Short mmCIF file of C-alpha atoms in Angstrom, two decimals:
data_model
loop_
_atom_site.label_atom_id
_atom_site.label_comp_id
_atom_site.label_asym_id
_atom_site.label_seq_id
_atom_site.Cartn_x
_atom_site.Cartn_y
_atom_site.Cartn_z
CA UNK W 247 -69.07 6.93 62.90
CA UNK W 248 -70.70 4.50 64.82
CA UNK W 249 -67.74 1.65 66.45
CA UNK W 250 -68.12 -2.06 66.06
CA UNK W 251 -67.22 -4.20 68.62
CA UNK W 252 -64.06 -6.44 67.59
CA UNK W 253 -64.56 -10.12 67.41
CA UNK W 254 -62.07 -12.55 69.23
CA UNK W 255 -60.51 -13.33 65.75
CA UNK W 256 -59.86 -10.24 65.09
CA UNK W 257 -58.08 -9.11 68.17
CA UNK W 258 -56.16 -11.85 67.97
CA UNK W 259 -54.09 -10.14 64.51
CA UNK W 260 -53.73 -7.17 66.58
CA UNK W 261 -50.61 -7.84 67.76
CA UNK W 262 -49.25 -7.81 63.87
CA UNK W 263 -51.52 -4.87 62.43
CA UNK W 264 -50.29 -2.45 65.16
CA UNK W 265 -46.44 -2.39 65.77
CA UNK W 266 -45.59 -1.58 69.52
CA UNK W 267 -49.28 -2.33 70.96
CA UNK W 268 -50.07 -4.58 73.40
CA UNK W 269 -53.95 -5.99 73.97
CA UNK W 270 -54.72 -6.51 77.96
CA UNK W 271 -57.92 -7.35 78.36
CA UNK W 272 -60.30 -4.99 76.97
CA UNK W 273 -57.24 -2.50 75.69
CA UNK W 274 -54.55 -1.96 73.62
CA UNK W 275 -51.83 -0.32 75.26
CA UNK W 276 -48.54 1.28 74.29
CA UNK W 277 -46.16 3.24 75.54
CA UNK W 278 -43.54 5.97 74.57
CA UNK W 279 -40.34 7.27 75.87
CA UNK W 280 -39.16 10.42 74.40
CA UNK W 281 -35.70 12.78 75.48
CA UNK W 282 -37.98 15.45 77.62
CA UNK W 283 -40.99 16.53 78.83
CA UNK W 284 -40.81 19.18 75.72
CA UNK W 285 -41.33 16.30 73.16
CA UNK W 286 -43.41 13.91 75.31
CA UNK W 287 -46.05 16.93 75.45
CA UNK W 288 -45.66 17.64 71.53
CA UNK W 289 -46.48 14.19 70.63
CA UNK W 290 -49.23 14.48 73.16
CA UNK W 291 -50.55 17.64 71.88
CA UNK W 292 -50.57 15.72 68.20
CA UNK W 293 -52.67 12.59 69.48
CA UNK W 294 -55.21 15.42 71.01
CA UNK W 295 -55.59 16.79 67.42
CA UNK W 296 -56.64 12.98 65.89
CA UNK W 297 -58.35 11.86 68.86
CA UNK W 298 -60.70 14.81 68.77
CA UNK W 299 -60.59 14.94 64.94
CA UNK W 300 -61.71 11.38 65.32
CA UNK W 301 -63.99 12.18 67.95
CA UNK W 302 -62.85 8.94 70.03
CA UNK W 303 -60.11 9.38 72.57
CA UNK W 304 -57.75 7.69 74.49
CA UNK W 305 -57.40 6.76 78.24
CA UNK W 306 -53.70 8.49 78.64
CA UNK W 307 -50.93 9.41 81.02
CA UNK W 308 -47.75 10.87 81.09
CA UNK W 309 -44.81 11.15 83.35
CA UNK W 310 -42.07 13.63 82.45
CA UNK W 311 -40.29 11.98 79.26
CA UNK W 312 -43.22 9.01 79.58
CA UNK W 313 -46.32 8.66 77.51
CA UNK W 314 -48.92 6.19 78.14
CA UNK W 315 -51.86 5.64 76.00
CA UNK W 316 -54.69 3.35 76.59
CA UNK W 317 -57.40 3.03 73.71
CA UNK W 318 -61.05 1.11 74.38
CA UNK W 319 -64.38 2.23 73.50
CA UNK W 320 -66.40 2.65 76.55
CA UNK W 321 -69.58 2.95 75.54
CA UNK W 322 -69.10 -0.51 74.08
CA UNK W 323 -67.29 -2.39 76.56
CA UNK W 324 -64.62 -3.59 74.63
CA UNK W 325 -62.30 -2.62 71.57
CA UNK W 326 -63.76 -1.64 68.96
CA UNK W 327 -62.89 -0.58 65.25
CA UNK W 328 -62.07 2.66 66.35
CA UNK W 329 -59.67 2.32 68.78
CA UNK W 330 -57.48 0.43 65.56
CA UNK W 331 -57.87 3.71 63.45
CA UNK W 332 -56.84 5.84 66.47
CA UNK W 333 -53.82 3.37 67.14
CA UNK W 334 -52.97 3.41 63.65
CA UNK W 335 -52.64 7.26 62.82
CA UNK W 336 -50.87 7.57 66.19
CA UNK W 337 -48.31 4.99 64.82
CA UNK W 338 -48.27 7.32 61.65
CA UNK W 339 -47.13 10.32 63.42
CA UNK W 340 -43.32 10.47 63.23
CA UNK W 341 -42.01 10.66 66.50
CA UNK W 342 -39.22 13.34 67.81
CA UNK T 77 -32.06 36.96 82.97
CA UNK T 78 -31.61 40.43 81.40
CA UNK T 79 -31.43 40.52 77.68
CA UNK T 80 -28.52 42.34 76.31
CA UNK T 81 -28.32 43.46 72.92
CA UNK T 82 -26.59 42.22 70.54
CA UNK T 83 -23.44 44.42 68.54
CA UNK T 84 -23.74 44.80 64.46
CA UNK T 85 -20.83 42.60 65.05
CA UNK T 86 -22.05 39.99 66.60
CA UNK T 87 -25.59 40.01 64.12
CA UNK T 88 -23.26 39.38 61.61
CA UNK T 89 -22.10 36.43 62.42
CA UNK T 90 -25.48 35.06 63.50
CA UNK T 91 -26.26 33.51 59.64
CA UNK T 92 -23.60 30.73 60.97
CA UNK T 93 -24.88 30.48 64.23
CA UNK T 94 -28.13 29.20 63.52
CA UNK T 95 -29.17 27.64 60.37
CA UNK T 96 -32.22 27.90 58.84
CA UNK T 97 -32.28 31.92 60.26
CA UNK T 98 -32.32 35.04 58.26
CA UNK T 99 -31.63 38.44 59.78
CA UNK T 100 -34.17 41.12 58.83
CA UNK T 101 -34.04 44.55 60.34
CA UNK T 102 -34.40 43.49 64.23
CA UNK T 103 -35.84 40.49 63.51
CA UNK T 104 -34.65 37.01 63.17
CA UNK T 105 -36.99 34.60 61.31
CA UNK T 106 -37.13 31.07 60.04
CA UNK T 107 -40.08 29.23 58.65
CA UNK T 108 -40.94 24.96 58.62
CA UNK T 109 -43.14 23.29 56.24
CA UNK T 110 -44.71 20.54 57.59
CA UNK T 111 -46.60 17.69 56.74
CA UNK T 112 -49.99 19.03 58.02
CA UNK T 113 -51.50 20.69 60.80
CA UNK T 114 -51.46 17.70 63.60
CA UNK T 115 -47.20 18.14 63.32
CA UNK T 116 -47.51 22.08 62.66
CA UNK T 117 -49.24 22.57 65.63
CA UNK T 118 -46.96 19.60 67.57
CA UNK T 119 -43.68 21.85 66.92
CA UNK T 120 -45.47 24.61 68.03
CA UNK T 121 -46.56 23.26 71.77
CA UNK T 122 -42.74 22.35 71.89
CA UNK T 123 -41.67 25.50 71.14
CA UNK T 124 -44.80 26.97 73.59
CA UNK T 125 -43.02 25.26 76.71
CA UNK T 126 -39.80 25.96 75.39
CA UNK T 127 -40.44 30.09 75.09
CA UNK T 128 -42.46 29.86 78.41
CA UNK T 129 -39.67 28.31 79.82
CA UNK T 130 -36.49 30.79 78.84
CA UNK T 131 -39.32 33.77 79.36
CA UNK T 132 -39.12 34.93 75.96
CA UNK T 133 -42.04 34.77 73.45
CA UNK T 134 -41.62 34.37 69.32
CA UNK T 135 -43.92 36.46 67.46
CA UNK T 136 -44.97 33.67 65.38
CA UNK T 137 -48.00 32.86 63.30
CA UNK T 138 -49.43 29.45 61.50
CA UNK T 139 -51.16 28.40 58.06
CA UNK T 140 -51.99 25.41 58.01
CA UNK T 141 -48.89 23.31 57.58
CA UNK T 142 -46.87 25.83 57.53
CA UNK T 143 -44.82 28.11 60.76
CA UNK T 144 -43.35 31.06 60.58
CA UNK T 145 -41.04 32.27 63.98
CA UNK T 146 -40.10 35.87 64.15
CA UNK T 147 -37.81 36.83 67.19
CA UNK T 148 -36.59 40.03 68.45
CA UNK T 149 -36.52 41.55 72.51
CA UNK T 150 -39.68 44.03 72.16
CA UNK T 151 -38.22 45.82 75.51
CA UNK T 152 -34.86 46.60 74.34
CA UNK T 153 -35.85 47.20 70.24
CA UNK T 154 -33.94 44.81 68.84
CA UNK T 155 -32.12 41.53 68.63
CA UNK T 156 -30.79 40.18 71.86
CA UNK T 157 -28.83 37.55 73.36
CA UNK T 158 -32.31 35.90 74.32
CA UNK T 159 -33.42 35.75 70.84
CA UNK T 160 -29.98 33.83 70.15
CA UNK T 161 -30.88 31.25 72.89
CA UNK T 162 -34.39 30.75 71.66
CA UNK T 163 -33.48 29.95 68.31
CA UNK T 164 -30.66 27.88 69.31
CA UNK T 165 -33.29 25.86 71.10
CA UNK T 166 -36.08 25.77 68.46
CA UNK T 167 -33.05 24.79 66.18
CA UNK T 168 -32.33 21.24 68.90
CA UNK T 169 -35.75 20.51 68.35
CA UNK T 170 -35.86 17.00 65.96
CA UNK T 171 -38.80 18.15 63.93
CA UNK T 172 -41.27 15.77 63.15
CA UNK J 62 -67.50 18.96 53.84
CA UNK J 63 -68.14 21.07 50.92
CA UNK J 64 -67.74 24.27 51.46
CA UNK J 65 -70.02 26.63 49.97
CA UNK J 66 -69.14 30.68 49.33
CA UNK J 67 -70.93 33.09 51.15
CA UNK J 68 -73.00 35.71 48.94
CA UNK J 69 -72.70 39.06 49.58
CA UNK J 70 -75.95 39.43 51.37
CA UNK J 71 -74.86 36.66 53.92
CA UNK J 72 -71.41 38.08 54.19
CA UNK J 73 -73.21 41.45 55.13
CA UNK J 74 -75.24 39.88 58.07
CA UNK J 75 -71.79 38.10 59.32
CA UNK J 76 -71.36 40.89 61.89
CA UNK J 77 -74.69 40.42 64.10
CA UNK J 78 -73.69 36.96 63.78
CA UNK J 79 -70.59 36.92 64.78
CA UNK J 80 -69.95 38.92 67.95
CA UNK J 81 -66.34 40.20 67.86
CA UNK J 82 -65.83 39.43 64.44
CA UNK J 83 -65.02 42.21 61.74
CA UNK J 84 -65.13 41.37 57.79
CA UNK J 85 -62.10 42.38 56.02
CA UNK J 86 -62.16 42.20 52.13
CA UNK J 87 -62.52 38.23 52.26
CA UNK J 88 -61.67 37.43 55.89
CA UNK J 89 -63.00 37.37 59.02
CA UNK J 90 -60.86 38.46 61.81
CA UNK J 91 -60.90 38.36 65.83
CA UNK J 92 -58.49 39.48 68.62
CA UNK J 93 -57.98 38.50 71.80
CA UNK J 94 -55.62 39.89 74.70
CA UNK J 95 -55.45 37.37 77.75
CA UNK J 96 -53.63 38.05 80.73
CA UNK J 97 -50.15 36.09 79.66
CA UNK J 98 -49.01 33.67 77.29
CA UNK J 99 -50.12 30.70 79.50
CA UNK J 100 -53.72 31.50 78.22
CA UNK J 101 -53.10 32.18 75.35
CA UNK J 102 -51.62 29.27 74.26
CA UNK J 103 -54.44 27.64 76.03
CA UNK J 104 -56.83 28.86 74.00
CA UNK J 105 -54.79 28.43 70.79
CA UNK J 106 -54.89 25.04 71.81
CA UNK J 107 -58.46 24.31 72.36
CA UNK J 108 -58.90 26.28 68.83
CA UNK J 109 -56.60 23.93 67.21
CA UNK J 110 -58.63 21.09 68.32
CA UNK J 111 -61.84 22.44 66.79
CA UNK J 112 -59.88 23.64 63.46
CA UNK J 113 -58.94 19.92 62.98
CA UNK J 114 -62.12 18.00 64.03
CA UNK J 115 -63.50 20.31 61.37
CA UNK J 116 -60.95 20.14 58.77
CA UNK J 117 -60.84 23.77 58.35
CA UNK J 118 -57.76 26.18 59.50
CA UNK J 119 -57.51 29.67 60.53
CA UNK J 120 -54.97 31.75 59.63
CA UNK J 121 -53.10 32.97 63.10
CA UNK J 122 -50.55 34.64 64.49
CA UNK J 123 -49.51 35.39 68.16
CA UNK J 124 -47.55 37.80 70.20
CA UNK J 125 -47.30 36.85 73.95
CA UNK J 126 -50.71 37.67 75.16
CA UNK J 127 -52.14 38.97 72.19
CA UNK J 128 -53.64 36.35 69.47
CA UNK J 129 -55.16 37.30 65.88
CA UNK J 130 -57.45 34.92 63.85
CA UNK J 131 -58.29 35.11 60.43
CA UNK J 132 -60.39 32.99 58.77
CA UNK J 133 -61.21 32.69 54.52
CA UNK J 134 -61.41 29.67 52.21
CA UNK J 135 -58.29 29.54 50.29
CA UNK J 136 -59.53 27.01 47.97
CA UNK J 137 -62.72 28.69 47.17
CA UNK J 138 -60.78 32.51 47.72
CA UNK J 139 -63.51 34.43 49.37
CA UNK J 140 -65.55 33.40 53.07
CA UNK J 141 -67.23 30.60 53.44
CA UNK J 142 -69.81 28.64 55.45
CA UNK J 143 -66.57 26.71 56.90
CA UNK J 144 -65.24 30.43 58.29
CA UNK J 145 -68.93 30.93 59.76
CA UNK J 146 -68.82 27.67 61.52
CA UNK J 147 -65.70 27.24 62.54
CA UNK J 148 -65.84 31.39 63.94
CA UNK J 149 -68.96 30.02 65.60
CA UNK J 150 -67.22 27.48 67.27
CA UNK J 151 -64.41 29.68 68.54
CA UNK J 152 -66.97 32.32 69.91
CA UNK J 153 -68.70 29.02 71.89
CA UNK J 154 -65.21 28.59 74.12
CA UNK J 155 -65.61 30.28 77.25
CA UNK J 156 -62.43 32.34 77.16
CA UNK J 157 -59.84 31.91 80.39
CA UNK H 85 -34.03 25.65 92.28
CA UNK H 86 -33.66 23.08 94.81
CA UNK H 87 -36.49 21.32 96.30
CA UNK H 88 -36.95 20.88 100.10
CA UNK H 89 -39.08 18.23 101.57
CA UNK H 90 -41.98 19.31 103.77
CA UNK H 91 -41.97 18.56 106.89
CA UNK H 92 -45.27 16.75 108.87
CA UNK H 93 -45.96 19.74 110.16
CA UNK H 94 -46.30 21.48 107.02
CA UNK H 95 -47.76 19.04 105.26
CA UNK H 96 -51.27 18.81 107.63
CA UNK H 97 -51.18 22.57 106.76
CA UNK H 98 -51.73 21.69 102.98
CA UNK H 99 -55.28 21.06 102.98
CA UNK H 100 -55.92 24.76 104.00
CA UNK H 101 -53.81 26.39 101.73
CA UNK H 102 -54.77 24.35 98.65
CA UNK H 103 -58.25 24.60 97.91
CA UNK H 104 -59.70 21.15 96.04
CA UNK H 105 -56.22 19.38 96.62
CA UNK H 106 -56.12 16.22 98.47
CA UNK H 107 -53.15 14.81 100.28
CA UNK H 108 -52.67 10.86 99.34
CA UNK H 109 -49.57 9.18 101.27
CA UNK H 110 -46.36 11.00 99.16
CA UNK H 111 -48.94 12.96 96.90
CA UNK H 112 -51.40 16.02 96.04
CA UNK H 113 -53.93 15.04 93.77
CA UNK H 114 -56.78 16.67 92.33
CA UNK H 115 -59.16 16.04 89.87
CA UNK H 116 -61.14 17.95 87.58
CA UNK H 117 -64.13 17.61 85.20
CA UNK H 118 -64.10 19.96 81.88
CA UNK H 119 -67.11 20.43 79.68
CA UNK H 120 -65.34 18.58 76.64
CA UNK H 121 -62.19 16.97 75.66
CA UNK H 122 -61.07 20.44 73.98
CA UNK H 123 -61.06 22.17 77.21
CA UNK H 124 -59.53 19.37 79.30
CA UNK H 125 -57.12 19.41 76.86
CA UNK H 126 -56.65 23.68 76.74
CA UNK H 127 -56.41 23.18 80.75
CA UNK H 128 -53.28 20.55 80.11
CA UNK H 129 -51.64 23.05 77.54
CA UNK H 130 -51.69 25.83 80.24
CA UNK H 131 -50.66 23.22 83.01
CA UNK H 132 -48.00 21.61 80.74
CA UNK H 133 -46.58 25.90 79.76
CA UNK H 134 -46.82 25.88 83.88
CA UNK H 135 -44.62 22.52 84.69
CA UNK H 136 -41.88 22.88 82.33
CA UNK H 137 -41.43 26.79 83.20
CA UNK H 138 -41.30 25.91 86.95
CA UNK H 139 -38.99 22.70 85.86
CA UNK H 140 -41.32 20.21 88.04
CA UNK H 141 -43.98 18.00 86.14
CA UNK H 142 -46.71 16.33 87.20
CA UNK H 143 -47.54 12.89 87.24
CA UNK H 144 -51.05 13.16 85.42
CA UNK H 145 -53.89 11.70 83.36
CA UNK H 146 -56.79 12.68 81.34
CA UNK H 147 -59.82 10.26 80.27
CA UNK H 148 -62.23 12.65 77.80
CA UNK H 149 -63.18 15.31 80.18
CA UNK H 150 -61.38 14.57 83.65
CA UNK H 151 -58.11 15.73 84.41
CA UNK H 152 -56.29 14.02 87.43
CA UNK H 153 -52.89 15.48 88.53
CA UNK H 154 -50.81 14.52 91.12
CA UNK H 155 -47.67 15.90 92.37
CA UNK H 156 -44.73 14.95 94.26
CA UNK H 157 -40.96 14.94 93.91
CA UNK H 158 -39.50 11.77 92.77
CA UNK H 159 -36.10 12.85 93.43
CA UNK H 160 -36.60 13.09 96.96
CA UNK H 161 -39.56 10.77 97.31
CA UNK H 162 -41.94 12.63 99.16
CA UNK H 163 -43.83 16.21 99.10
CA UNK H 164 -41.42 18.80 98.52
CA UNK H 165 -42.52 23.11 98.16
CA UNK H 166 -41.74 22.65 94.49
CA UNK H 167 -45.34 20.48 94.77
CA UNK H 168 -47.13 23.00 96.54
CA UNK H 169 -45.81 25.98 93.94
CA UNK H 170 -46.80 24.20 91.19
CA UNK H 171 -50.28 23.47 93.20
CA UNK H 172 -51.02 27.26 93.61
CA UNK H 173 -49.86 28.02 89.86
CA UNK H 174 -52.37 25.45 88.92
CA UNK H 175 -54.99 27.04 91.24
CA UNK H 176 -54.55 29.80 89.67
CA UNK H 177 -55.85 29.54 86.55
CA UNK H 178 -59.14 30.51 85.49
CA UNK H 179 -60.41 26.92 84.30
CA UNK H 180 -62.75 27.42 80.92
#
């Protein structure tokens, strides 16, 4: 359970391992738009379930129809291997 | 916002109304499989807002992947014009 | 992860245990009555959160206000250590 | 339905009548701190049930624990009494 840092290298094949993320700075952002506030909370309420099932969450906000998640690992000071897992289930959830 | 209820007529026609739906007694019911709990519990915060929203609750209960939605109007004893409009919304919703 | 059965020695000290809890054949079960469905659903949420960072499901059904937990091990088809903990867990959130 | 646009006048009222809210420029904003992610996230399920019932939704973002919401109507680009109403529903409930 314990996060490891991400070298340089390997942020730089972010970009191509996670579809739709962005890395600025010290985070990997994305965002979503979805038809309502209805779905825009669903998906939210499924990235709650993996974030705490993965015990790491994100840094998120949302705006009516608008989701925006930002992943880092605090406690590190950087991204780490878990904010790829957490990126990559979220791009496994099928969106509405 | 009163509920009305619905005429034997116009529960019959209901089966082509909404599909997925099955009449029993007073009750309307449909059930989802889904992939696993995360999108389970997903549907179910849309349908949460969704019920809060019109001011009519499902009686409604979860197994793991797996929802089932019972609807009837509690105040009037049967099926209502309200549980009509529920469903019909439940039914818009893309599942995941 | 494993879950482990419960013998029936353990399963007959579940009730100190588990304050609000009542064994049925080879389930647990709780109620709670909140003041509305806004709570309710609030809660329901913060239990789905647990269930998955544990990997364990209840079995649960809701009526407006009113929402009824079971728990048992399907796989293992009696009570578990799983139900005890995740039961445990529940009774830990400070209800609204 | 329609939202109305405080006046000045109103708005240096706000402070009283909303306990822990803080006026910034356009916006209400409050913050709050939760035990755990689980009941940050129970608060946003009730808040979310809230919004969508009242048909105004807050601009708003969690980090673990904290909760920051802030509210103001985007159609009419200022405070409006659909902000405060949704303020006092959200003042209302019991946090965990």
């Amino acid at each position: 359970m314990t996060a490891t840092l991400l070298t340089p290298e390997e942020i730089s094949l972010l970009a191509d391992q996670l579809p739709g993320w962005t890395v600025l700075g010290s985070k990997l952002q994305r965002q979503w738009k979805f038809k309502n506030f209805v779905d825009a909370f669903g998906f939210m309420s499924r990235v709650a379930l993996l974030a705490e099932s993965m015990h790491h969450h994100p840094d998120w906000s949302n705006v009516y129809s608008r989701v925006t998640i930002e992943l880092t690992t605090h406690d590190l000071g950087g991204l780490s291997d878990q904010d790829v897992q957490l990126a990559q289930a979220i791009n496994l959830l099928q969106p509405n």
